mmCIF file of C-alpha atoms in Angstrom:
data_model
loop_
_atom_site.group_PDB
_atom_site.id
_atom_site.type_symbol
_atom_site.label_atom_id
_atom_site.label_comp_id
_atom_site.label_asym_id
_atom_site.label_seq_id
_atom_site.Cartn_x
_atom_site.Cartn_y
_atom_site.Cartn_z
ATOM 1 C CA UNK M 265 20.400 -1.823 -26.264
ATOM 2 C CA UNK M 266 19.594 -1.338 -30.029
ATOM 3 C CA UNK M 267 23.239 -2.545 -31.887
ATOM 4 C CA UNK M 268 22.332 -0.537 -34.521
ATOM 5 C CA UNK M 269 22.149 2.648 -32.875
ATOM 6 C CA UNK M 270 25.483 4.977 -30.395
ATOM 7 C CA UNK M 271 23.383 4.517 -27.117
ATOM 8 C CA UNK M 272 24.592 1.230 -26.976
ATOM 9 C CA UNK M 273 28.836 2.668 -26.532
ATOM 10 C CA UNK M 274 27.891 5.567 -24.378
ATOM 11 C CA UNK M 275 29.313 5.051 -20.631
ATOM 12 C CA UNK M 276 27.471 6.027 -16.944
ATOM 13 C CA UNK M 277 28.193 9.891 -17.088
ATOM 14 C CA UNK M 278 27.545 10.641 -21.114
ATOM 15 C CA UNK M 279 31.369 9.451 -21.928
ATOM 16 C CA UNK M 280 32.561 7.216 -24.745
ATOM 17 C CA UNK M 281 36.061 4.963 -24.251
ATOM 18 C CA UNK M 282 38.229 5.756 -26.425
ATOM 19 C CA UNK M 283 41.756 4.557 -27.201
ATOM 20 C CA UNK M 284 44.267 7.261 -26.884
ATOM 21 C CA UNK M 285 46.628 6.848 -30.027
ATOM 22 C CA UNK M 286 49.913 8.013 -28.415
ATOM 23 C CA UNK M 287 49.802 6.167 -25.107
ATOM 24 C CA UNK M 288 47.037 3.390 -26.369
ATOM 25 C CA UNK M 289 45.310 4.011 -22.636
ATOM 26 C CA UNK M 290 41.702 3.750 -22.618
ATOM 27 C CA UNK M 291 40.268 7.440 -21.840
ATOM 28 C CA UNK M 292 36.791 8.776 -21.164
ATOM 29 C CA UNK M 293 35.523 11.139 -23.861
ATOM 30 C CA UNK M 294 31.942 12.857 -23.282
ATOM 31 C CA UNK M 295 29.851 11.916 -25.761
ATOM 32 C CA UNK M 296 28.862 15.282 -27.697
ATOM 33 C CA UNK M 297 32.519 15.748 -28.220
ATOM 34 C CA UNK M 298 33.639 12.043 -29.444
ATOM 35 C CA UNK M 299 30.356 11.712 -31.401
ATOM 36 C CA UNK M 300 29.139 14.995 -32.717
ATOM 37 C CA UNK M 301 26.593 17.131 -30.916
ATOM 38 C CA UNK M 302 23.853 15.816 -32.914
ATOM 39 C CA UNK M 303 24.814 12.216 -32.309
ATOM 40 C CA UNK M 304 21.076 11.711 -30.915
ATOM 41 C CA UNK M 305 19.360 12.479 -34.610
ATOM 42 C CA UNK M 306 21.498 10.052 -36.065
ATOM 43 C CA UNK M 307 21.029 8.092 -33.097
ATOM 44 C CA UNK M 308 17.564 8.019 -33.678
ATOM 45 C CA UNK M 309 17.699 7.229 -37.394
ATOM 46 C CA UNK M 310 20.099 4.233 -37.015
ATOM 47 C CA UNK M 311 18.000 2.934 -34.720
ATOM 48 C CA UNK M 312 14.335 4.303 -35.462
ATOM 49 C CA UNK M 313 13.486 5.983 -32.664
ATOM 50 C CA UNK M 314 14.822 3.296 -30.510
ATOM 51 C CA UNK M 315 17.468 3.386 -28.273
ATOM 52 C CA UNK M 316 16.684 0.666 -25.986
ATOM 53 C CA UNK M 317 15.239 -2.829 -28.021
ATOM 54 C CA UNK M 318 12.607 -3.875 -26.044
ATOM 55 C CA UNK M 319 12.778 -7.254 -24.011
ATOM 56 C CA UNK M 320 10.923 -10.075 -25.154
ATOM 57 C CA UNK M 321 10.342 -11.770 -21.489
ATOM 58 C CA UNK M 322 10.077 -10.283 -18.216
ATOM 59 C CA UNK M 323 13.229 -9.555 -16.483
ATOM 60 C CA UNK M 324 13.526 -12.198 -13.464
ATOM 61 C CA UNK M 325 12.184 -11.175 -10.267
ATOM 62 C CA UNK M 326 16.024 -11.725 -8.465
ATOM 63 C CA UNK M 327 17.290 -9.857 -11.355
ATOM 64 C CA UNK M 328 15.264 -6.938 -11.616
ATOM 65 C CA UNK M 329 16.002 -2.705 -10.177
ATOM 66 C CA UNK M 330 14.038 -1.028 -8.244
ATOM 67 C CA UNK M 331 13.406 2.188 -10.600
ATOM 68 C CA UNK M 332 16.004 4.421 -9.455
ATOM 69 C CA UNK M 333 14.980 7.202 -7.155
ATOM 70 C CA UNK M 334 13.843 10.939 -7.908
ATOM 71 C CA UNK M 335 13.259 13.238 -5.428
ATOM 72 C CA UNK M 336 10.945 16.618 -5.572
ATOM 73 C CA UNK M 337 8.896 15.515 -8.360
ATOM 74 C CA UNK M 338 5.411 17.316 -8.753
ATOM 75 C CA UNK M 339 2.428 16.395 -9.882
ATOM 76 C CA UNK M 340 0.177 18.361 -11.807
ATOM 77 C CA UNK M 341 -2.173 18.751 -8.584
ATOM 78 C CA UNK M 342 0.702 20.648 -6.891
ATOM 79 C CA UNK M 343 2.299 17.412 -5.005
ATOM 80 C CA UNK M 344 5.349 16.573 -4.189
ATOM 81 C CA UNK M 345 6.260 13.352 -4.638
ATOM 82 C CA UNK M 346 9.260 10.391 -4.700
ATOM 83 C CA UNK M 347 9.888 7.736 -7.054
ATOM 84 C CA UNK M 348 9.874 4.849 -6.971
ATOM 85 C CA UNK M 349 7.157 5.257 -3.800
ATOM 86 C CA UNK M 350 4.897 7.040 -5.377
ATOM 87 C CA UNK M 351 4.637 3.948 -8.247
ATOM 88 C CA UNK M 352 3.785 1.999 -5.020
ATOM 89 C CA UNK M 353 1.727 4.244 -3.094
ATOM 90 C CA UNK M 354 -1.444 1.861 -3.395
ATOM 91 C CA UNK M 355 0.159 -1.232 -2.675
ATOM 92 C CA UNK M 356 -0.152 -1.924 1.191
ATOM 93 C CA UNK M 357 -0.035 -5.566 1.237
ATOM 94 C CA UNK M 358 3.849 -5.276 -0.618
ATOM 95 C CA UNK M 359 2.557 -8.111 -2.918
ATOM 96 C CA UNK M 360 4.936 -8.077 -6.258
ATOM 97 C CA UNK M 361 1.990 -9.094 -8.161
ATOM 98 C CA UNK M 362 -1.030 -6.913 -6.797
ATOM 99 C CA UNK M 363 -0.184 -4.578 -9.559
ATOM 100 C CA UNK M 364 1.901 -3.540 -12.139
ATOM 101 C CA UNK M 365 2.279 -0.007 -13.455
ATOM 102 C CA UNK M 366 3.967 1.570 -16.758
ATOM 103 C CA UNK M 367 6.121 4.162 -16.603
ATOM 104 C CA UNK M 368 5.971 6.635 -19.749
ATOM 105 C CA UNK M 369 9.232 9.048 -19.553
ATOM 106 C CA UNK M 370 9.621 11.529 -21.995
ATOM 107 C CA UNK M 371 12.611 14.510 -22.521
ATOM 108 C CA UNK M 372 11.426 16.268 -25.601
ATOM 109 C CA UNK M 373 8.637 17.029 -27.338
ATOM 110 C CA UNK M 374 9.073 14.636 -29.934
ATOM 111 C CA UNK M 375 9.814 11.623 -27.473
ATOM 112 C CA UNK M 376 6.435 12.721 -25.656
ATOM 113 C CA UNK M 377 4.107 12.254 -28.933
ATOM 114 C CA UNK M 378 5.814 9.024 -29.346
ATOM 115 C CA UNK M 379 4.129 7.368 -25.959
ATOM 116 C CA UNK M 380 0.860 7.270 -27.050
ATOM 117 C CA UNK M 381 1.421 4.195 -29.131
ATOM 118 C CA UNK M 382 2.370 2.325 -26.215
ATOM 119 C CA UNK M 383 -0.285 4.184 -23.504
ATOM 120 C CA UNK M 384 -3.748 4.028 -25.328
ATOM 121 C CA UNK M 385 -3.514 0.057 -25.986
ATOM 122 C CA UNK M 386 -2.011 -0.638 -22.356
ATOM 123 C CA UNK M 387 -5.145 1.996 -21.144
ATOM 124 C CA UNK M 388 -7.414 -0.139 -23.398
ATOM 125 C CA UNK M 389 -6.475 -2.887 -22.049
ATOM 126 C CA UNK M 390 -6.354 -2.964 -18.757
ATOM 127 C CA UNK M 391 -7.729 0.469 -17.630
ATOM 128 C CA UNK M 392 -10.871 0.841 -16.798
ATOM 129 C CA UNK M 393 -12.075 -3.113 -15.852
ATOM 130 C CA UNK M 394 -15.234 -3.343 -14.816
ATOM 131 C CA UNK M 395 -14.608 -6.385 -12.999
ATOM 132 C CA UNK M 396 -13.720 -6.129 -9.112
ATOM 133 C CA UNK M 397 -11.057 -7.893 -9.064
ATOM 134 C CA UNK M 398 -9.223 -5.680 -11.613
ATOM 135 C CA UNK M 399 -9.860 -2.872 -10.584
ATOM 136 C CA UNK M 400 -6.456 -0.595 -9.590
ATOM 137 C CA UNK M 401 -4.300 -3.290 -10.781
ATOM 138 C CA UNK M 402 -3.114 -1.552 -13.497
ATOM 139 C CA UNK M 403 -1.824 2.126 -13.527
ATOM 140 C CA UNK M 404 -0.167 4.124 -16.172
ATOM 141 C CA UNK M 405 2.141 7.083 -15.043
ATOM 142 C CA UNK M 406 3.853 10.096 -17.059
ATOM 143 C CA UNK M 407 6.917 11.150 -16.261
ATOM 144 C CA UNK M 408 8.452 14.302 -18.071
ATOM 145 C CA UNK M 409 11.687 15.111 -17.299
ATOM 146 C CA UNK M 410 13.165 18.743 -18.425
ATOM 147 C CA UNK M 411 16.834 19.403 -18.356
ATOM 148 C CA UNK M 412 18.371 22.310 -18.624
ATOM 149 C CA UNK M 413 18.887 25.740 -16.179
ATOM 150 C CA UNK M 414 17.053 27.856 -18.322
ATOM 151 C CA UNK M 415 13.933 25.284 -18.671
ATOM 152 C CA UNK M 416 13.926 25.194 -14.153
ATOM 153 C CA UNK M 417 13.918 28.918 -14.495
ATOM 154 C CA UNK M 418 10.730 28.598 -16.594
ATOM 155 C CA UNK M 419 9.066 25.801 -14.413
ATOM 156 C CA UNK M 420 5.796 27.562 -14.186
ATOM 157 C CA UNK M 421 5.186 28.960 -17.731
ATOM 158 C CA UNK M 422 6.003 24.906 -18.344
ATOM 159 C CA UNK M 423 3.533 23.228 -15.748
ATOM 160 C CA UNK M 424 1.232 25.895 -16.637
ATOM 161 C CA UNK M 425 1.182 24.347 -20.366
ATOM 162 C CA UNK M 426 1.480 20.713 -19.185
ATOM 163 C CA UNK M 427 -1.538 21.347 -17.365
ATOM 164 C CA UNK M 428 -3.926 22.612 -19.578
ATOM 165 C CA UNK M 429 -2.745 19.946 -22.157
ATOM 166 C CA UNK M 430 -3.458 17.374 -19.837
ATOM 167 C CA UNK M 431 -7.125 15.903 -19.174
ATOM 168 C CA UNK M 432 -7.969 16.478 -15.489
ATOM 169 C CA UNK M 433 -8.988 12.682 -14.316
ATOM 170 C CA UNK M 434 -4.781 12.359 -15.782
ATOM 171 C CA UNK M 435 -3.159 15.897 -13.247
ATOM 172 C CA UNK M 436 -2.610 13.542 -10.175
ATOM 173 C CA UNK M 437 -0.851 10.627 -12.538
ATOM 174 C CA UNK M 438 1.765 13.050 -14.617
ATOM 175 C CA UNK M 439 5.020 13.695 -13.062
ATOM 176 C CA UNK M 440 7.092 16.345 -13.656
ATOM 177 C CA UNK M 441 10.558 17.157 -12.895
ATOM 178 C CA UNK M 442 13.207 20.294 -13.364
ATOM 179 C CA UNK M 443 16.852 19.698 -13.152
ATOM 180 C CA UNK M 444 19.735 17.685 -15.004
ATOM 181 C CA UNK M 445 19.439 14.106 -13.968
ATOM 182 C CA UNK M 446 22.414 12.366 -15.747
ATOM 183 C CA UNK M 447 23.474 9.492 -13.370
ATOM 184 C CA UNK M 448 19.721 8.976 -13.274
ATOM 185 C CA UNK M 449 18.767 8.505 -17.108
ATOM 186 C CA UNK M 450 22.217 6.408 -16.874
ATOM 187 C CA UNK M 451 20.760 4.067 -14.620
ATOM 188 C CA UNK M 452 17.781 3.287 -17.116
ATOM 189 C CA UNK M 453 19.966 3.552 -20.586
ATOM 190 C CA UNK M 454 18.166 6.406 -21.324
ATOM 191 C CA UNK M 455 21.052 8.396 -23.244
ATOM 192 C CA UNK M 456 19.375 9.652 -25.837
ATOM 193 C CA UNK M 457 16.718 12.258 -25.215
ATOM 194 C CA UNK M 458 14.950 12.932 -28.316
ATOM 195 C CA UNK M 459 12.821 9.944 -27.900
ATOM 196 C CA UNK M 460 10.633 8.244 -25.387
ATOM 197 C CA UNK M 461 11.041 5.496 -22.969
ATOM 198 C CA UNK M 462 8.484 3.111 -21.185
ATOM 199 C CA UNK M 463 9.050 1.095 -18.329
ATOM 200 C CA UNK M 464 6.769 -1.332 -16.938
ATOM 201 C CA UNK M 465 7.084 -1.861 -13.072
ATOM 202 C CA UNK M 466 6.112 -4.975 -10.608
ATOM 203 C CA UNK M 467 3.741 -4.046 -7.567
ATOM 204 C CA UNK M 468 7.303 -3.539 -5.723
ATOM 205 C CA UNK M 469 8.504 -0.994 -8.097
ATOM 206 C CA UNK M 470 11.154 -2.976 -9.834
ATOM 207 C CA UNK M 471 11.703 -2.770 -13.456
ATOM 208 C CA UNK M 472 10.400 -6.011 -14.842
ATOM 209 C CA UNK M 473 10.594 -4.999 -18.633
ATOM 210 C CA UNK M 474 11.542 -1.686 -21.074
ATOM 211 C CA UNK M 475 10.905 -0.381 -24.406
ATOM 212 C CA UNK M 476 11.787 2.844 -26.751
ATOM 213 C CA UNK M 477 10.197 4.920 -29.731
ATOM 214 C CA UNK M 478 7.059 3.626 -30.981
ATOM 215 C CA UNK M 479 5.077 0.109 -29.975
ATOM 216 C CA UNK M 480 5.247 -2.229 -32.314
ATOM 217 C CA UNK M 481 2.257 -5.014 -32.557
ATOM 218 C CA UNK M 482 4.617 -7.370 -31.735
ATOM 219 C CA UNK M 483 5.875 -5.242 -28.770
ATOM 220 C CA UNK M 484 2.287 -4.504 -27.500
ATOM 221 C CA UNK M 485 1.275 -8.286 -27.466
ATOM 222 C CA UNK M 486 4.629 -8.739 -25.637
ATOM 223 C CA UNK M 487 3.867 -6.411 -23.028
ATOM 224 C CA UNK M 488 -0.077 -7.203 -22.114
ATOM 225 C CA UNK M 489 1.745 -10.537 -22.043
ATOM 226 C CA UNK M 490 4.145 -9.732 -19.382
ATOM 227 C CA UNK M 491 1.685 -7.514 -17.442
ATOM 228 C CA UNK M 492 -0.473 -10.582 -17.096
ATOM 229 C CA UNK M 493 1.931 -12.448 -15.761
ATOM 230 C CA UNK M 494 3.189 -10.104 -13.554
ATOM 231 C CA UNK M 495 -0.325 -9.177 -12.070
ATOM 232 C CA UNK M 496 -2.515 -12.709 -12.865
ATOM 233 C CA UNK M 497 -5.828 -11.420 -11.955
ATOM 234 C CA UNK M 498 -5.901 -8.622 -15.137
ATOM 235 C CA UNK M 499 -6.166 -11.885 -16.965
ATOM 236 C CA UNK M 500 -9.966 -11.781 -17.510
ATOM 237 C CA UNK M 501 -9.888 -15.294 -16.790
ATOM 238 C CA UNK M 502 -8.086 -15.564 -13.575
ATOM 239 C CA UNK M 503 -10.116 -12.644 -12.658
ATOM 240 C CA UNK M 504 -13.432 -14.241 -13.485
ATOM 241 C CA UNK M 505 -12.051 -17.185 -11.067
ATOM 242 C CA UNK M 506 -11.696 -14.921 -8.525
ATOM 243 C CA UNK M 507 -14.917 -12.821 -8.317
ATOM 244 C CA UNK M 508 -16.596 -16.171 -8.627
ATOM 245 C CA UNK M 509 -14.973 -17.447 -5.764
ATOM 246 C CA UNK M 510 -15.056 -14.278 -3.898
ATOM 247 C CA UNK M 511 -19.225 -14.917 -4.027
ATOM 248 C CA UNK M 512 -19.120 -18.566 -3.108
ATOM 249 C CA UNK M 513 -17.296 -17.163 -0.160
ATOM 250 C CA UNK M 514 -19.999 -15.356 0.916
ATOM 251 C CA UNK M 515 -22.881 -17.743 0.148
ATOM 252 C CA UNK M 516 -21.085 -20.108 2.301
ATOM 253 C CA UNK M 517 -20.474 -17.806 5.227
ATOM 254 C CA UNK M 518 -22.698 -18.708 8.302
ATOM 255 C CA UNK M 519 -24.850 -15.908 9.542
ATOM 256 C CA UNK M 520 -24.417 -13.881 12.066
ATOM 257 C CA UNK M 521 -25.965 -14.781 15.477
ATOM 258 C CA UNK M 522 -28.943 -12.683 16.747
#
């Protein structure tokens, strides 16, 4: 968490501890009330625009979460869909490194137009590859998440906006989702949402590394780094090694008998 910024004191379940000053017992405040209810925009400001500091290695296999799980989530084809499965879904050999995928969640409008800066040089990257051995090993998802009863009761006018936003060849890989999710954005640190968060996943679905706001160049190196070494053949020259070796295999294979 950024030290600079109030995600970093805020408790599972939006509370702050606080010392009560007549009985000096530690006591769960929400956060709107102990901070302000625009704690987020100076949130944001303290911190610029992030929340979570991103991590500058990949979080150990042993140590890593599965992304937590979120139920009834459409795409914009009309699915349904699960998380962390659907992250997965292409993965039948359960290898960790057969792929890696990143995660883009936003809350807000403003958090959304901040995931660009990460998505384009990730898609740039590693999406589309030529090469046969890259190919699929690299995904990126959207995830929009809208809180609030009056936003579910407006679902469709939403999707219906979403939608034509969104480039076709993109419907079947942006999520979206209706409801309050609290102990779920808890899970990920995701307290404040004004901003955006991306999350880059191992072929198993675990959360292998995290960022917030906009990419930095530093940042962006970091995580082409750790997607590399998460999934070794989008390296062009593991890759290479491998479609090379692929073909040797097949020069060498004795024919068939007549």
């Amino acid at each position: 968490m950024n030290p600079n910024g109030y995600s970093k004191l805020i408790e599972p379940g939006d509370f702050i501890i606080k010392k009560d000053r007549r009985t000096g017992e530690d006591r769960k405040v929400f956060a709107d009330r102990s901070l302000g209810f625009f704690w987020m925009i100076k949130d944001l400001k303290d911190s610029k625009n992030k929340p979570i500091l991103s991590n500058e290695t990949a979080i150990p296999a042993q140590d890593a979460k599965l992304f937590p799980s979120l139920n009834d989530v459409s795409t914009l084809t009309g699915e349904k869909v699960d998380t962390p499965s659907f992250f997965t879904r292409n993965n039948r050999t359960k290898d960790a490194t057969a792929q890696c995928t990143l995660v883009a969640v936003s809350f807000k409008d403003f958090g959304f137009k901040l995931l660009p800066s990460w998505v384009v040089p990730f898609e740039k990257a590693f999406i589309p590859d030529s090469s046969p051995a890259t190919i699929g090993r690299a995904e990126v998802i959207h995830l929009s998440i809208t809180e609030g009863r009056l936003q579910s009761y407006l679902s469709g006018f939403i999707t219906s906006g979403v939608r034509k936003n969104t480039p076709e060849e993109k419907h079947s890989r942006t999520l979206l989702y209706f409801g309050d999710k609290t102990e779920w954005r808890d899970t990920l640190r995701m307290h404040n949402t004004l901003t955006g968060y991306v999350f880059l996943l191992d072929g198993m679905g675990r959360v292998r590394w995290a960022g917030s706001g906009s990419a930095t160049e530093n940042e962006l190196n970091t995580l082409t780094s750790i997607a590399k070494e998460l999934t070794p053949l989008l390296d062009p020259s593991i890759a290479k090694q491998q479609v090379q070796k692929q073909k040797s295999h097949v020069k060498r294979r004795p024919p068939r008998p007549k």
